[in-house]
mmCIF file of N, CA and C in Angstrom:
data_model
loop_
_atom_site.group_PDB
_atom_site.id
_atom_site.type_symbol
_atom_site.label_atom_id
_atom_site.label_comp_id
_atom_site.label_asym_id
_atom_site.label_seq_id
_atom_site.Cartn_x
_atom_site.Cartn_y
_atom_site.Cartn_z
ATOM 1 N N ILE A 1368 -100.298 -39.823 17.684
ATOM 2 C CA ILE A 1368 -99.637 -39.644 16.401
ATOM 3 C C ILE A 1368 -99.094 -38.224 16.300
ATOM 4 N N SER A 1369 -99.856 -37.269 16.793
ATOM 5 C CA SER A 1369 -99.424 -35.875 16.739
ATOM 6 C C SER A 1369 -98.123 -35.664 17.513
ATOM 7 N N ALA A 1370 -97.983 -36.317 18.660
ATOM 8 C CA ALA A 1370 -96.756 -36.184 19.451
ATOM 9 C C ALA A 1370 -95.554 -36.723 18.687
ATOM 10 N N LEU A 1371 -95.743 -37.770 17.905
ATOM 11 C CA LEU A 1371 -94.650 -38.354 17.127
ATOM 12 C C LEU A 1371 -94.233 -37.431 15.987
ATOM 13 N N GLU A 1372 -95.178 -36.663 15.488
ATOM 14 C CA GLU A 1372 -94.881 -35.682 14.442
ATOM 15 C C GLU A 1372 -93.923 -34.613 14.955
ATOM 16 N N LYS A 1373 -94.059 -34.285 16.238
ATOM 17 C CA LYS A 1373 -93.312 -33.167 16.824
ATOM 18 C C LYS A 1373 -92.135 -33.627 17.672
ATOM 19 N N ALA A 1374 -91.694 -34.855 17.493
ATOM 20 C CA ALA A 1374 -90.612 -35.414 18.314
ATOM 21 C C ALA A 1374 -89.309 -34.637 18.127
ATOM 22 N N PRO A 1375 -88.539 -34.469 19.199
ATOM 23 C CA PRO A 1375 -87.240 -33.806 19.083
ATOM 24 C C PRO A 1375 -86.360 -34.538 18.059
ATOM 25 N N GLY A 1376 -85.694 -33.769 17.224
ATOM 26 C CA GLY A 1376 -84.824 -34.362 16.220
ATOM 27 C C GLY A 1376 -85.531 -34.724 14.929
ATOM 28 N N GLY A 1377 -86.815 -34.452 14.851
ATOM 29 C CA GLY A 1377 -87.561 -34.718 13.624
ATOM 30 C C GLY A 1377 -88.685 -35.708 13.839
ATOM 31 N N SER A 1378 -89.565 -35.722 12.889
ATOM 32 C CA SER A 1378 -90.746 -36.575 12.939
ATOM 33 C C SER A 1378 -90.373 -38.049 13.088
ATOM 34 N N ARG A 1379 -91.093 -38.732 13.939
ATOM 35 C CA ARG A 1379 -90.956 -40.194 14.088
ATOM 36 C C ARG A 1379 -92.058 -40.840 13.248
ATOM 37 N N TRP A 1380 -92.035 -40.561 11.962
ATOM 38 C CA TRP A 1380 -93.102 -40.975 11.065
ATOM 39 C C TRP A 1380 -93.276 -42.488 11.005
ATOM 40 N N GLU A 1381 -92.163 -43.252 11.112
ATOM 41 C CA GLU A 1381 -92.283 -44.710 11.062
ATOM 42 C C GLU A 1381 -93.128 -45.208 12.232
ATOM 43 N N LYS A 1382 -92.854 -44.685 13.416
ATOM 44 C CA LYS A 1382 -93.611 -45.068 14.614
ATOM 45 C C LYS A 1382 -95.070 -44.604 14.489
ATOM 46 N N ALA A 1383 -95.270 -43.419 13.927
ATOM 47 C CA ALA A 1383 -96.627 -42.911 13.723
ATOM 48 C C ALA A 1383 -97.424 -43.856 12.816
ATOM 49 N N LEU A 1384 -96.784 -44.368 11.772
ATOM 50 C CA LEU A 1384 -97.454 -45.328 10.888
ATOM 51 C C LEU A 1384 -97.774 -46.623 11.626
ATOM 52 N N GLU A 1385 -96.860 -47.067 12.499
ATOM 53 C CA GLU A 1385 -97.110 -48.272 13.291
ATOM 54 C C GLU A 1385 -98.334 -48.087 14.189
ATOM 55 N N VAL A 1386 -98.396 -46.950 14.853
ATOM 56 C CA VAL A 1386 -99.531 -46.655 15.739
ATOM 57 C C VAL A 1386 -100.830 -46.625 14.925
ATOM 58 N N PHE A 1387 -100.770 -46.005 13.764
ATOM 59 C CA PHE A 1387 -101.936 -45.916 12.883
ATOM 60 C C PHE A 1387 -102.416 -47.318 12.474
ATOM 61 N N GLU A 1388 -101.493 -48.166 12.067
ATOM 62 C CA GLU A 1388 -101.858 -49.532 11.667
ATOM 63 C C GLU A 1388 -102.409 -50.324 12.855
ATOM 64 N N GLU A 1389 -101.839 -50.111 14.022
ATOM 65 C CA GLU A 1389 -102.341 -50.780 15.228
ATOM 66 C C GLU A 1389 -103.774 -50.324 15.540
ATOM 67 N N MET A 1390 -104.034 -49.051 15.360
ATOM 68 C CA MET A 1390 -105.399 -48.545 15.551
ATOM 69 C C MET A 1390 -106.379 -49.305 14.656
ATOM 70 N N LYS A 1391 -106.014 -49.442 13.400
ATOM 71 C CA LYS A 1391 -106.904 -50.113 12.443
ATOM 72 C C LYS A 1391 -107.070 -51.588 12.791
ATOM 73 N N ARG A 1392 -105.976 -52.251 13.233
ATOM 74 C CA ARG A 1392 -106.077 -53.660 13.639
ATOM 75 C C ARG A 1392 -107.041 -53.834 14.809
ATOM 76 N N ARG A 1393 -107.050 -52.853 15.692
ATOM 77 C CA ARG A 1393 -107.946 -52.911 16.857
ATOM 78 C C ARG A 1393 -109.345 -52.374 16.552
ATOM 79 N N ARG A 1394 -109.581 -52.108 15.299
ATOM 80 C CA ARG A 1394 -110.877 -51.609 14.820
ATOM 81 C C ARG A 1394 -111.226 -50.241 15.399
ATOM 82 N N ILE A 1395 -110.203 -49.447 15.635
ATOM 83 C CA ILE A 1395 -110.412 -48.057 16.041
ATOM 84 C C ILE A 1395 -110.377 -47.234 14.757
ATOM 85 N N ALA A 1396 -111.509 -46.674 14.411
ATOM 86 C CA ALA A 1396 -111.621 -45.960 13.136
ATOM 87 C C ALA A 1396 -110.878 -44.624 13.194
ATOM 88 N N PRO A 1397 -109.895 -44.443 12.317
ATOM 89 C CA PRO A 1397 -109.221 -43.146 12.274
ATOM 90 C C PRO A 1397 -110.175 -42.075 11.752
ATOM 91 N N ASN A 1398 -110.026 -40.879 12.287
ATOM 92 C CA ASN A 1398 -110.857 -39.764 11.825
ATOM 93 C C ASN A 1398 -109.984 -38.765 11.067
ATOM 94 N N VAL A 1399 -110.562 -37.653 10.662
ATOM 95 C CA VAL A 1399 -109.837 -36.638 9.900
ATOM 96 C C VAL A 1399 -108.624 -36.139 10.680
ATOM 97 N N ILE A 1400 -108.774 -35.947 11.969
ATOM 98 C CA ILE A 1400 -107.667 -35.447 12.798
ATOM 99 C C ILE A 1400 -106.513 -36.451 12.793
ATOM 100 N N THR A 1401 -106.828 -37.729 12.859
ATOM 101 C CA THR A 1401 -105.800 -38.770 12.821
ATOM 102 C C THR A 1401 -105.045 -38.715 11.499
ATOM 103 N N TYR A 1402 -105.782 -38.656 10.400
ATOM 104 C CA TYR A 1402 -105.141 -38.588 9.083
ATOM 105 C C TYR A 1402 -104.302 -37.316 8.946
ATOM 106 N N ASN A 1403 -104.825 -36.197 9.412
ATOM 107 C CA ASN A 1403 -104.071 -34.943 9.327
ATOM 108 C C ASN A 1403 -102.745 -35.043 10.080
ATOM 109 N N ALA A 1404 -102.785 -35.610 11.271
ATOM 110 C CA ALA A 1404 -101.566 -35.739 12.072
ATOM 111 C C ALA A 1404 -100.563 -36.663 11.392
ATOM 112 N N LEU A 1405 -101.052 -37.740 10.805
ATOM 113 C CA LEU A 1405 -100.147 -38.679 10.146
ATOM 114 C C LEU A 1405 -99.558 -38.076 8.869
ATOM 115 N N ILE A 1406 -100.356 -37.381 8.090
ATOM 116 C CA ILE A 1406 -99.840 -36.716 6.890
ATOM 117 C C ILE A 1406 -98.798 -35.674 7.286
ATOM 118 N N SER A 1407 -99.050 -34.952 8.365
ATOM 119 C CA SER A 1407 -98.065 -33.971 8.856
ATOM 120 C C SER A 1407 -96.772 -34.649 9.296
ATOM 121 N N ALA A 1408 -96.889 -35.809 9.950
ATOM 122 C CA ALA A 1408 -95.691 -36.549 10.366
ATOM 123 C C ALA A 1408 -94.884 -36.972 9.141
ATOM 124 N N LEU A 1409 -95.556 -37.417 8.099
ATOM 125 C CA LEU A 1409 -94.869 -37.826 6.871
ATOM 126 C C LEU A 1409 -94.231 -36.624 6.169
ATOM 127 N N GLU A 1410 -94.893 -35.503 6.241
ATOM 128 C CA GLU A 1410 -94.372 -34.264 5.654
ATOM 129 C C GLU A 1410 -93.063 -33.859 6.315
ATOM 130 N N LYS A 1411 -92.968 -34.074 7.629
ATOM 131 C CA LYS A 1411 -91.827 -33.582 8.405
ATOM 132 C C LYS A 1411 -90.718 -34.620 8.599
ATOM 133 N N ALA A 1412 -90.736 -35.693 7.834
ATOM 134 C CA ALA A 1412 -89.710 -36.734 7.958
ATOM 135 C C ALA A 1412 -88.320 -36.113 7.818
ATOM 136 N N ALA A 1413 -87.448 -36.462 8.745
ATOM 137 C CA ALA A 1413 -86.105 -35.865 8.796
ATOM 138 C C ALA A 1413 -85.296 -36.128 7.528
ATOM 139 N N ASP A 1414 -85.516 -37.256 6.889
ATOM 140 C CA ASP A 1414 -84.747 -37.599 5.695
ATOM 141 C C ASP A 1414 -85.461 -37.201 4.405
ATOM 142 N N GLY A 1415 -86.378 -36.273 4.493
ATOM 143 C CA GLY A 1415 -87.145 -35.818 3.330
ATOM 144 C C GLY A 1415 -88.567 -36.325 3.412
ATOM 145 N N SER A 1416 -89.447 -35.537 2.917
ATOM 146 C CA SER A 1416 -90.872 -35.837 2.951
ATOM 147 C C SER A 1416 -91.171 -37.234 2.400
ATOM 148 N N GLN A 1417 -92.050 -37.907 3.074
ATOM 149 C CA GLN A 1417 -92.560 -39.197 2.604
ATOM 150 C C GLN A 1417 -93.862 -38.934 1.844
ATOM 151 N N TRP A 1418 -93.758 -38.119 0.792
ATOM 152 C CA TRP A 1418 -94.947 -37.620 0.104
ATOM 153 C C TRP A 1418 -95.774 -38.723 -0.549
ATOM 154 N N GLU A 1419 -95.109 -39.772 -1.051
ATOM 155 C CA GLU A 1419 -95.881 -40.844 -1.696
ATOM 156 C C GLU A 1419 -96.829 -41.498 -0.696
ATOM 157 N N ARG A 1420 -96.328 -41.760 0.501
ATOM 158 C CA ARG A 1420 -97.182 -42.354 1.537
ATOM 159 C C ARG A 1420 -98.278 -41.378 1.953
ATOM 160 N N ALA A 1421 -97.932 -40.104 2.022
ATOM 161 C CA ALA A 1421 -98.928 -39.090 2.385
ATOM 162 C C ALA A 1421 -100.065 -39.060 1.365
ATOM 163 N N VAL A 1422 -99.730 -39.168 0.086
ATOM 164 C CA VAL A 1422 -100.761 -39.197 -0.967
ATOM 165 C C VAL A 1422 -101.628 -40.448 -0.823
ATOM 166 N N GLU A 1423 -100.997 -41.588 -0.535
ATOM 167 C CA GLU A 1423 -101.763 -42.828 -0.325
ATOM 168 C C GLU A 1423 -102.759 -42.672 0.825
ATOM 169 N N LEU A 1424 -102.310 -42.058 1.918
ATOM 170 C CA LEU A 1424 -103.215 -41.842 3.059
ATOM 171 C C LEU A 1424 -104.349 -40.893 2.712
ATOM 172 N N PHE A 1425 -104.039 -39.867 1.929
ATOM 173 C CA PHE A 1425 -105.050 -38.916 1.483
ATOM 174 C C PHE A 1425 -106.133 -39.648 0.684
ATOM 175 N N GLU A 1426 -105.709 -40.538 -0.223
ATOM 176 C CA GLU A 1426 -106.667 -41.294 -1.023
ATOM 177 C C GLU A 1426 -107.464 -42.269 -0.149
ATOM 178 N N GLU A 1427 -106.794 -42.917 0.796
ATOM 179 C CA GLU A 1427 -107.478 -43.833 1.717
ATOM 180 C C GLU A 1427 -108.539 -43.088 2.534
ATOM 181 N N MET A 1428 -108.164 -41.907 2.966
ATOM 182 C CA MET A 1428 -109.076 -41.071 3.753
ATOM 183 C C MET A 1428 -110.365 -40.805 2.969
ATOM 184 N N LYS A 1429 -110.213 -40.454 1.701
ATOM 185 C CA LYS A 1429 -111.380 -40.171 0.864
ATOM 186 C C LYS A 1429 -112.210 -41.435 0.632
ATOM 187 N N LEU A 1430 -111.542 -42.586 0.491
ATOM 188 C CA LEU A 1430 -112.273 -43.852 0.324
ATOM 189 C C LEU A 1430 -113.100 -44.185 1.559
ATOM 190 N N ARG A 1431 -112.644 -43.728 2.708
ATOM 191 C CA ARG A 1431 -113.383 -43.945 3.962
ATOM 192 C C ARG A 1431 -114.467 -42.880 4.176
ATOM 193 N N ASP A 1432 -114.722 -42.082 3.152
ATOM 194 C CA ASP A 1432 -115.720 -41.009 3.215
ATOM 195 C C ASP A 1432 -115.418 -39.969 4.273
ATOM 196 N N LEU A 1433 -114.130 -39.723 4.506
ATOM 197 C CA LEU A 1433 -113.713 -38.650 5.399
ATOM 198 C C LEU A 1433 -113.328 -37.459 4.537
ATOM 199 N N ALA A 1434 -113.933 -36.330 4.797
ATOM 200 C CA ALA A 1434 -113.708 -35.141 3.974
ATOM 201 C C ALA A 1434 -112.430 -34.421 4.399
ATOM 202 N N PRO A 1435 -111.478 -34.298 3.473
ATOM 203 C CA PRO A 1435 -110.263 -33.543 3.789
ATOM 204 C C PRO A 1435 -110.605 -32.090 4.132
ATOM 205 N N THR A 1436 -109.818 -31.524 5.028
ATOM 206 C CA THR A 1436 -110.002 -30.137 5.447
ATOM 207 C C THR A 1436 -108.859 -29.289 4.897
ATOM 208 N N VAL A 1437 -108.908 -28.005 5.176
ATOM 209 C CA VAL A 1437 -107.814 -27.123 4.778
ATOM 210 C C VAL A 1437 -106.493 -27.588 5.401
ATOM 211 N N ILE A 1438 -106.570 -28.146 6.597
ATOM 212 C CA ILE A 1438 -105.362 -28.663 7.262
ATOM 213 C C ILE A 1438 -104.801 -29.858 6.487
ATOM 214 N N THR A 1439 -105.678 -30.740 6.038
ATOM 215 C CA THR A 1439 -105.247 -31.903 5.252
ATOM 216 C C THR A 1439 -104.539 -31.451 3.983
ATOM 217 N N TYR A 1440 -105.207 -30.573 3.238
ATOM 218 C CA TYR A 1440 -104.627 -30.099 1.977
ATOM 219 C C TYR A 1440 -103.313 -29.367 2.210
ATOM 220 N N SER A 1441 -103.255 -28.531 3.220
ATOM 221 C CA SER A 1441 -102.030 -27.769 3.495
ATOM 222 C C SER A 1441 -100.862 -28.694 3.818
ATOM 223 N N ALA A 1442 -101.110 -29.702 4.648
ATOM 224 C CA ALA A 1442 -100.046 -30.641 5.017
ATOM 225 C C ALA A 1442 -99.576 -31.436 3.803
ATOM 226 N N LEU A 1443 -100.506 -31.858 2.959
ATOM 227 C CA LEU A 1443 -100.127 -32.644 1.790
ATOM 228 C C LEU A 1443 -99.388 -31.786 0.762
ATOM 229 N N ILE A 1444 -99.832 -30.566 0.563
ATOM 230 C CA ILE A 1444 -99.123 -29.654 -0.342
ATOM 231 C C ILE A 1444 -97.711 -29.403 0.175
ATOM 232 N N SER A 1445 -97.582 -29.225 1.478
ATOM 233 C CA SER A 1445 -96.259 -29.036 2.079
ATOM 234 C C SER A 1445 -95.393 -30.281 1.880
ATOM 235 N N ALA A 1446 -95.973 -31.469 2.060
ATOM 236 C CA ALA A 1446 -95.230 -32.716 1.845
ATOM 237 C C ALA A 1446 -94.723 -32.806 0.412
ATOM 238 N N LEU A 1447 -95.556 -32.417 -0.544
ATOM 239 C CA LEU A 1447 -95.149 -32.439 -1.948
ATOM 240 C C LEU A 1447 -94.014 -31.442 -2.206
ATOM 241 N N GLY A 1448 -94.052 -30.326 -1.511
ATOM 242 C CA GLY A 1448 -93.005 -29.322 -1.662
ATOM 243 C C GLY A 1448 -91.681 -29.734 -1.048
ATOM 244 N N ARG A 1449 -91.734 -30.658 -0.101
ATOM 245 C CA ARG A 1449 -90.507 -31.105 0.591
ATOM 246 C C ARG A 1449 -89.985 -32.436 0.067
ATOM 247 N N ALA A 1450 -90.452 -32.856 -1.084
ATOM 248 C CA ALA A 1450 -90.044 -34.148 -1.637
ATOM 249 C C ALA A 1450 -88.539 -34.217 -1.817
ATOM 250 N N SER A 1451 -87.973 -35.366 -1.492
ATOM 251 C CA SER A 1451 -86.539 -35.577 -1.716
ATOM 252 C C SER A 1451 -86.256 -35.450 -3.208
ATOM 253 N N GLY A 1452 -85.171 -34.768 -3.537
ATOM 254 C CA GLY A 1452 -84.818 -34.601 -4.944
ATOM 255 C C GLY A 1452 -85.504 -33.428 -5.601
ATOM 256 N N GLY A 1453 -86.324 -32.716 -4.863
ATOM 257 C CA GLY A 1453 -86.989 -31.538 -5.408
ATOM 258 C C GLY A 1453 -88.497 -31.631 -5.302
ATOM 259 N N SER A 1454 -89.095 -30.495 -5.342
ATOM 260 C CA SER A 1454 -90.532 -30.354 -5.172
ATOM 261 C C SER A 1454 -91.341 -31.098 -6.230
ATOM 262 N N GLU A 1455 -92.468 -31.611 -5.806
ATOM 263 C CA GLU A 1455 -93.480 -32.175 -6.702
ATOM 264 C C GLU A 1455 -94.555 -31.095 -6.901
ATOM 265 N N ALA A 1456 -94.102 -29.944 -7.405
ATOM 266 C CA ALA A 1456 -94.965 -28.755 -7.491
ATOM 267 C C ALA A 1456 -96.179 -28.963 -8.391
ATOM 268 N N ASP A 1457 -96.020 -29.694 -9.491
ATOM 269 C CA ASP A 1457 -97.169 -29.905 -10.383
ATOM 270 C C ASP A 1457 -98.301 -30.616 -9.657
ATOM 271 N N LYS A 1458 -97.948 -31.617 -8.852
ATOM 272 C CA LYS A 1458 -98.958 -32.331 -8.069
ATOM 273 C C LYS A 1458 -99.562 -31.401 -7.007
ATOM 274 N N ALA A 1459 -98.723 -30.553 -6.418
ATOM 275 C CA ALA A 1459 -99.195 -29.615 -5.398
ATOM 276 C C ALA A 1459 -100.186 -28.623 -6.000
ATOM 277 N N VAL A 1460 -99.903 -28.142 -7.203
ATOM 278 C CA VAL A 1460 -100.809 -27.197 -7.870
ATOM 279 C C VAL A 1460 -102.150 -27.874 -8.168
ATOM 280 N N LEU A 1461 -102.108 -29.116 -8.644
ATOM 281 C CA LEU A 1461 -103.353 -29.844 -8.915
ATOM 282 C C LEU A 1461 -104.176 -30.034 -7.642
ATOM 283 N N LEU A 1462 -103.500 -30.332 -6.558
ATOM 284 C CA LEU A 1462 -104.172 -30.500 -5.272
ATOM 285 C C LEU A 1462 -104.812 -29.187 -4.816
ATOM 286 N N PHE A 1463 -104.096 -28.090 -5.004
ATOM 287 C CA PHE A 1463 -104.599 -26.760 -4.655
ATOM 288 C C PHE A 1463 -105.866 -26.453 -5.460
ATOM 289 N N GLU A 1464 -105.839 -26.773 -6.753
ATOM 290 C CA GLU A 1464 -107.008 -26.535 -7.607
ATOM 291 C C GLU A 1464 -108.184 -27.417 -7.188
ATOM 292 N N GLU A 1465 -107.899 -28.673 -6.833
ATOM 293 C CA GLU A 1465 -108.950 -29.579 -6.346
ATOM 294 C C GLU A 1465 -109.611 -29.006 -5.092
ATOM 295 N N MET A 1466 -108.771 -28.512 -4.214
ATOM 296 C CA MET A 1466 -109.245 -27.935 -2.962
ATOM 297 C C MET A 1466 -110.216 -26.779 -3.233
ATOM 298 N N LYS A 1467 -109.829 -25.903 -4.135
ATOM 299 C CA LYS A 1467 -110.685 -24.749 -4.445
ATOM 300 C C LYS A 1467 -111.978 -25.188 -5.139
ATOM 301 N N MET A 1468 -111.888 -26.217 -5.987
ATOM 302 C CA MET A 1468 -113.099 -26.731 -6.646
ATOM 303 C C MET A 1468 -114.078 -27.286 -5.616
ATOM 304 N N LYS A 1469 -113.557 -27.831 -4.531
ATOM 305 C CA LYS A 1469 -114.408 -28.382 -3.470
ATOM 306 C C LYS A 1469 -114.857 -27.305 -2.481
ATOM 307 N N LYS A 1470 -114.570 -26.062 -2.824
ATOM 308 C CA LYS A 1470 -114.986 -24.908 -2.006
ATOM 309 C C LYS A 1470 -114.334 -24.896 -0.626
ATOM 310 N N ILE A 1471 -113.110 -25.426 -0.547
ATOM 311 C CA ILE A 1471 -112.339 -25.354 0.693
ATOM 312 C C ILE A 1471 -111.408 -24.166 0.554
ATOM 313 N N GLU A 1472 -111.592 -23.182 1.400
ATOM 314 C CA GLU A 1472 -110.851 -21.929 1.329
ATOM 315 C C GLU A 1472 -109.392 -22.131 1.767
ATOM 316 N N PRO A 1473 -108.432 -21.842 0.875
ATOM 317 C CA PRO A 1473 -107.022 -21.955 1.273
ATOM 318 C C PRO A 1473 -106.686 -20.955 2.378
ATOM 319 N N SER A 1474 -105.837 -21.374 3.297
ATOM 320 C CA SER A 1474 -105.365 -20.486 4.363
ATOM 321 C C SER A 1474 -104.014 -19.901 3.948
ATOM 322 N N ALA A 1475 -103.495 -18.996 4.751
ATOM 323 C CA ALA A 1475 -102.160 -18.454 4.495
ATOM 324 C C ALA A 1475 -101.130 -19.585 4.514
ATOM 325 N N ILE A 1476 -101.352 -20.578 5.368
ATOM 326 C CA ILE A 1476 -100.441 -21.729 5.436
ATOM 327 C C ILE A 1476 -100.467 -22.499 4.115
ATOM 328 N N THR A 1477 -101.648 -22.671 3.543
ATOM 329 C CA THR A 1477 -101.782 -23.366 2.262
ATOM 330 C C THR A 1477 -101.020 -22.618 1.173
ATOM 331 N N TYR A 1478 -101.264 -21.307 1.085
ATOM 332 C CA TYR A 1478 -100.568 -20.499 0.073
ATOM 333 C C TYR A 1478 -99.058 -20.570 0.259
ATOM 334 N N ASN A 1479 -98.601 -20.439 1.498
ATOM 335 C CA ASN A 1479 -97.159 -20.477 1.759
ATOM 336 C C ASN A 1479 -96.554 -21.825 1.378
ATOM 337 N N ALA A 1480 -97.265 -22.906 1.659
ATOM 338 C CA ALA A 1480 -96.768 -24.241 1.300
ATOM 339 C C ALA A 1480 -96.646 -24.386 -0.211
ATOM 340 N N LEU A 1481 -97.633 -23.869 -0.945
ATOM 341 C CA LEU A 1481 -97.594 -23.983 -2.402
ATOM 342 C C LEU A 1481 -96.522 -23.068 -2.995
ATOM 343 N N ILE A 1482 -96.397 -21.872 -2.474
ATOM 344 C CA ILE A 1482 -95.349 -20.962 -2.942
ATOM 345 C C ILE A 1482 -93.971 -21.586 -2.697
ATOM 346 N N SER A 1483 -93.786 -22.191 -1.543
ATOM 347 C CA SER A 1483 -92.531 -22.868 -1.224
ATOM 348 C C SER A 1483 -92.279 -24.025 -2.188
ATOM 349 N N ALA A 1484 -93.317 -24.792 -2.506
ATOM 350 C CA ALA A 1484 -93.182 -25.897 -3.463
ATOM 351 C C ALA A 1484 -92.748 -25.375 -4.829
ATOM 352 N N LEU A 1485 -93.310 -24.262 -5.250
ATOM 353 C CA LEU A 1485 -92.962 -23.677 -6.548
ATOM 354 C C LEU A 1485 -91.518 -23.175 -6.567
ATOM 355 N N GLU A 1486 -91.033 -22.768 -5.426
ATOM 356 C CA GLU A 1486 -89.653 -22.293 -5.321
ATOM 357 C C GLU A 1486 -88.648 -23.433 -5.483
ATOM 358 N N LYS A 1487 -89.018 -24.642 -5.067
ATOM 359 C CA LYS A 1487 -88.079 -25.767 -4.989
ATOM 360 C C LYS A 1487 -88.164 -26.736 -6.162
ATOM 361 N N VAL A 1488 -88.738 -26.306 -7.275
ATOM 362 C CA VAL A 1488 -88.886 -27.177 -8.434
ATOM 363 C C VAL A 1488 -87.509 -27.535 -8.998
ATOM 364 N N PRO A 1489 -87.273 -28.822 -9.252
ATOM 365 C CA PRO A 1489 -85.990 -29.194 -9.871
ATOM 366 C C PRO A 1489 -85.820 -28.468 -11.207
ATOM 367 N N GLY A 1490 -84.657 -27.932 -11.422
ATOM 368 C CA GLY A 1490 -84.403 -27.215 -12.667
ATOM 369 C C GLY A 1490 -84.713 -25.734 -12.595
ATOM 370 N N GLY A 1491 -85.215 -25.258 -11.478
ATOM 371 C CA GLY A 1491 -85.450 -23.828 -11.319
ATOM 372 C C GLY A 1491 -86.822 -23.490 -10.797
ATOM 373 N N SER A 1492 -86.872 -22.405 -10.101
ATOM 374 C CA SER A 1492 -88.090 -21.914 -9.475
ATOM 375 C C SER A 1492 -89.157 -21.555 -10.502
ATOM 376 N N GLN A 1493 -90.394 -21.762 -10.120
ATOM 377 C CA GLN A 1493 -91.527 -21.292 -10.922
ATOM 378 C C GLN A 1493 -92.032 -19.996 -10.286
ATOM 379 N N TRP A 1494 -91.179 -18.994 -10.290
ATOM 380 C CA TRP A 1494 -91.449 -17.761 -9.560
ATOM 381 C C TRP A 1494 -92.651 -17.000 -10.113
ATOM 382 N N GLN A 1495 -92.938 -17.123 -11.412
ATOM 383 C CA GLN A 1495 -94.106 -16.408 -11.950
ATOM 384 C C GLN A 1495 -95.392 -16.927 -11.319
ATOM 385 N N LYS A 1496 -95.515 -18.260 -11.237
ATOM 386 C CA LYS A 1496 -96.697 -18.848 -10.591
ATOM 387 C C LYS A 1496 -96.738 -18.468 -9.116
ATOM 388 N N ALA A 1497 -95.579 -18.470 -8.474
ATOM 389 C CA ALA A 1497 -95.508 -18.119 -7.047
ATOM 390 C C ALA A 1497 -95.977 -16.682 -6.834
ATOM 391 N N LEU A 1498 -95.548 -15.779 -7.701
ATOM 392 C CA LEU A 1498 -95.952 -14.377 -7.586
ATOM 393 C C LEU A 1498 -97.455 -14.221 -7.807
ATOM 394 N N THR A 1499 -97.999 -14.945 -8.767
ATOM 395 C CA THR A 1499 -99.446 -14.918 -9.014
ATOM 396 C C THR A 1499 -100.201 -15.408 -7.785
ATOM 397 N N LEU A 1500 -99.719 -16.475 -7.167
ATOM 398 C CA LEU A 1500 -100.352 -16.997 -5.953
ATOM 399 C C LEU A 1500 -100.282 -15.995 -4.809
ATOM 400 N N PHE A 1501 -99.142 -15.334 -4.690
ATOM 401 C CA PHE A 1501 -98.989 -14.333 -3.635
ATOM 402 C C PHE A 1501 -100.016 -13.213 -3.814
ATOM 403 N N GLU A 1502 -100.206 -12.770 -5.046
ATOM 404 C CA GLU A 1502 -101.199 -11.723 -5.317
ATOM 405 C C GLU A 1502 -102.617 -12.225 -5.006
ATOM 406 N N GLU A 1503 -102.894 -13.487 -5.352
ATOM 407 C CA GLU A 1503 -104.202 -14.079 -5.046
ATOM 408 C C GLU A 1503 -104.436 -14.126 -3.544
ATOM 409 N N MET A 1504 -103.385 -14.491 -2.807
ATOM 410 C CA MET A 1504 -103.490 -14.567 -1.344
ATOM 411 C C MET A 1504 -103.775 -13.181 -0.772
ATOM 412 N N LYS A 1505 -103.117 -12.156 -1.290
ATOM 413 C CA LYS A 1505 -103.361 -10.789 -0.782
ATOM 414 C C LYS A 1505 -104.803 -10.360 -1.050
ATOM 415 N N ARG A 1506 -105.329 -10.698 -2.234
ATOM 416 C CA ARG A 1506 -106.717 -10.345 -2.560
ATOM 417 C C ARG A 1506 -107.703 -11.069 -1.657
ATOM 418 N N ALA A 1507 -107.376 -12.330 -1.319
ATOM 419 C CA ALA A 1507 -108.276 -13.133 -0.480
ATOM 420 C C ALA A 1507 -108.300 -12.638 0.961
ATOM 421 N N GLY A 1508 -107.270 -11.904 1.330
ATOM 422 C CA GLY A 1508 -107.221 -11.340 2.684
ATOM 423 C C GLY A 1508 -106.514 -12.252 3.600
#
């Protein structure tokens, strides 16, 4: 699945989903790494992020008692920021807050994904929130 995410010319997310479904049909249990790779593939879709599917996978992952990691959250926040028609920044901010409540330390990649999402909000950037996040990231080191 990871190789399909990085395919020349853009993510082959449709094929990645097929492989994922085939895994489940064969009773091969997907793990956190599998979900992370698939969410990343959906994030990088050439025709715009497939964020709705990425959110569905995130919820499925939790139902399977698989704990999302900083990589999971970062990829999903990035997918929300790359939504066709403009960022789903409000959802990205809620996800970021959930992550911190679960004591998962945001990485520089997480902060950058959220700042980027705030920049791409339909109707104008939420630069004040982005600046606050940047200051938080600097304090966190």
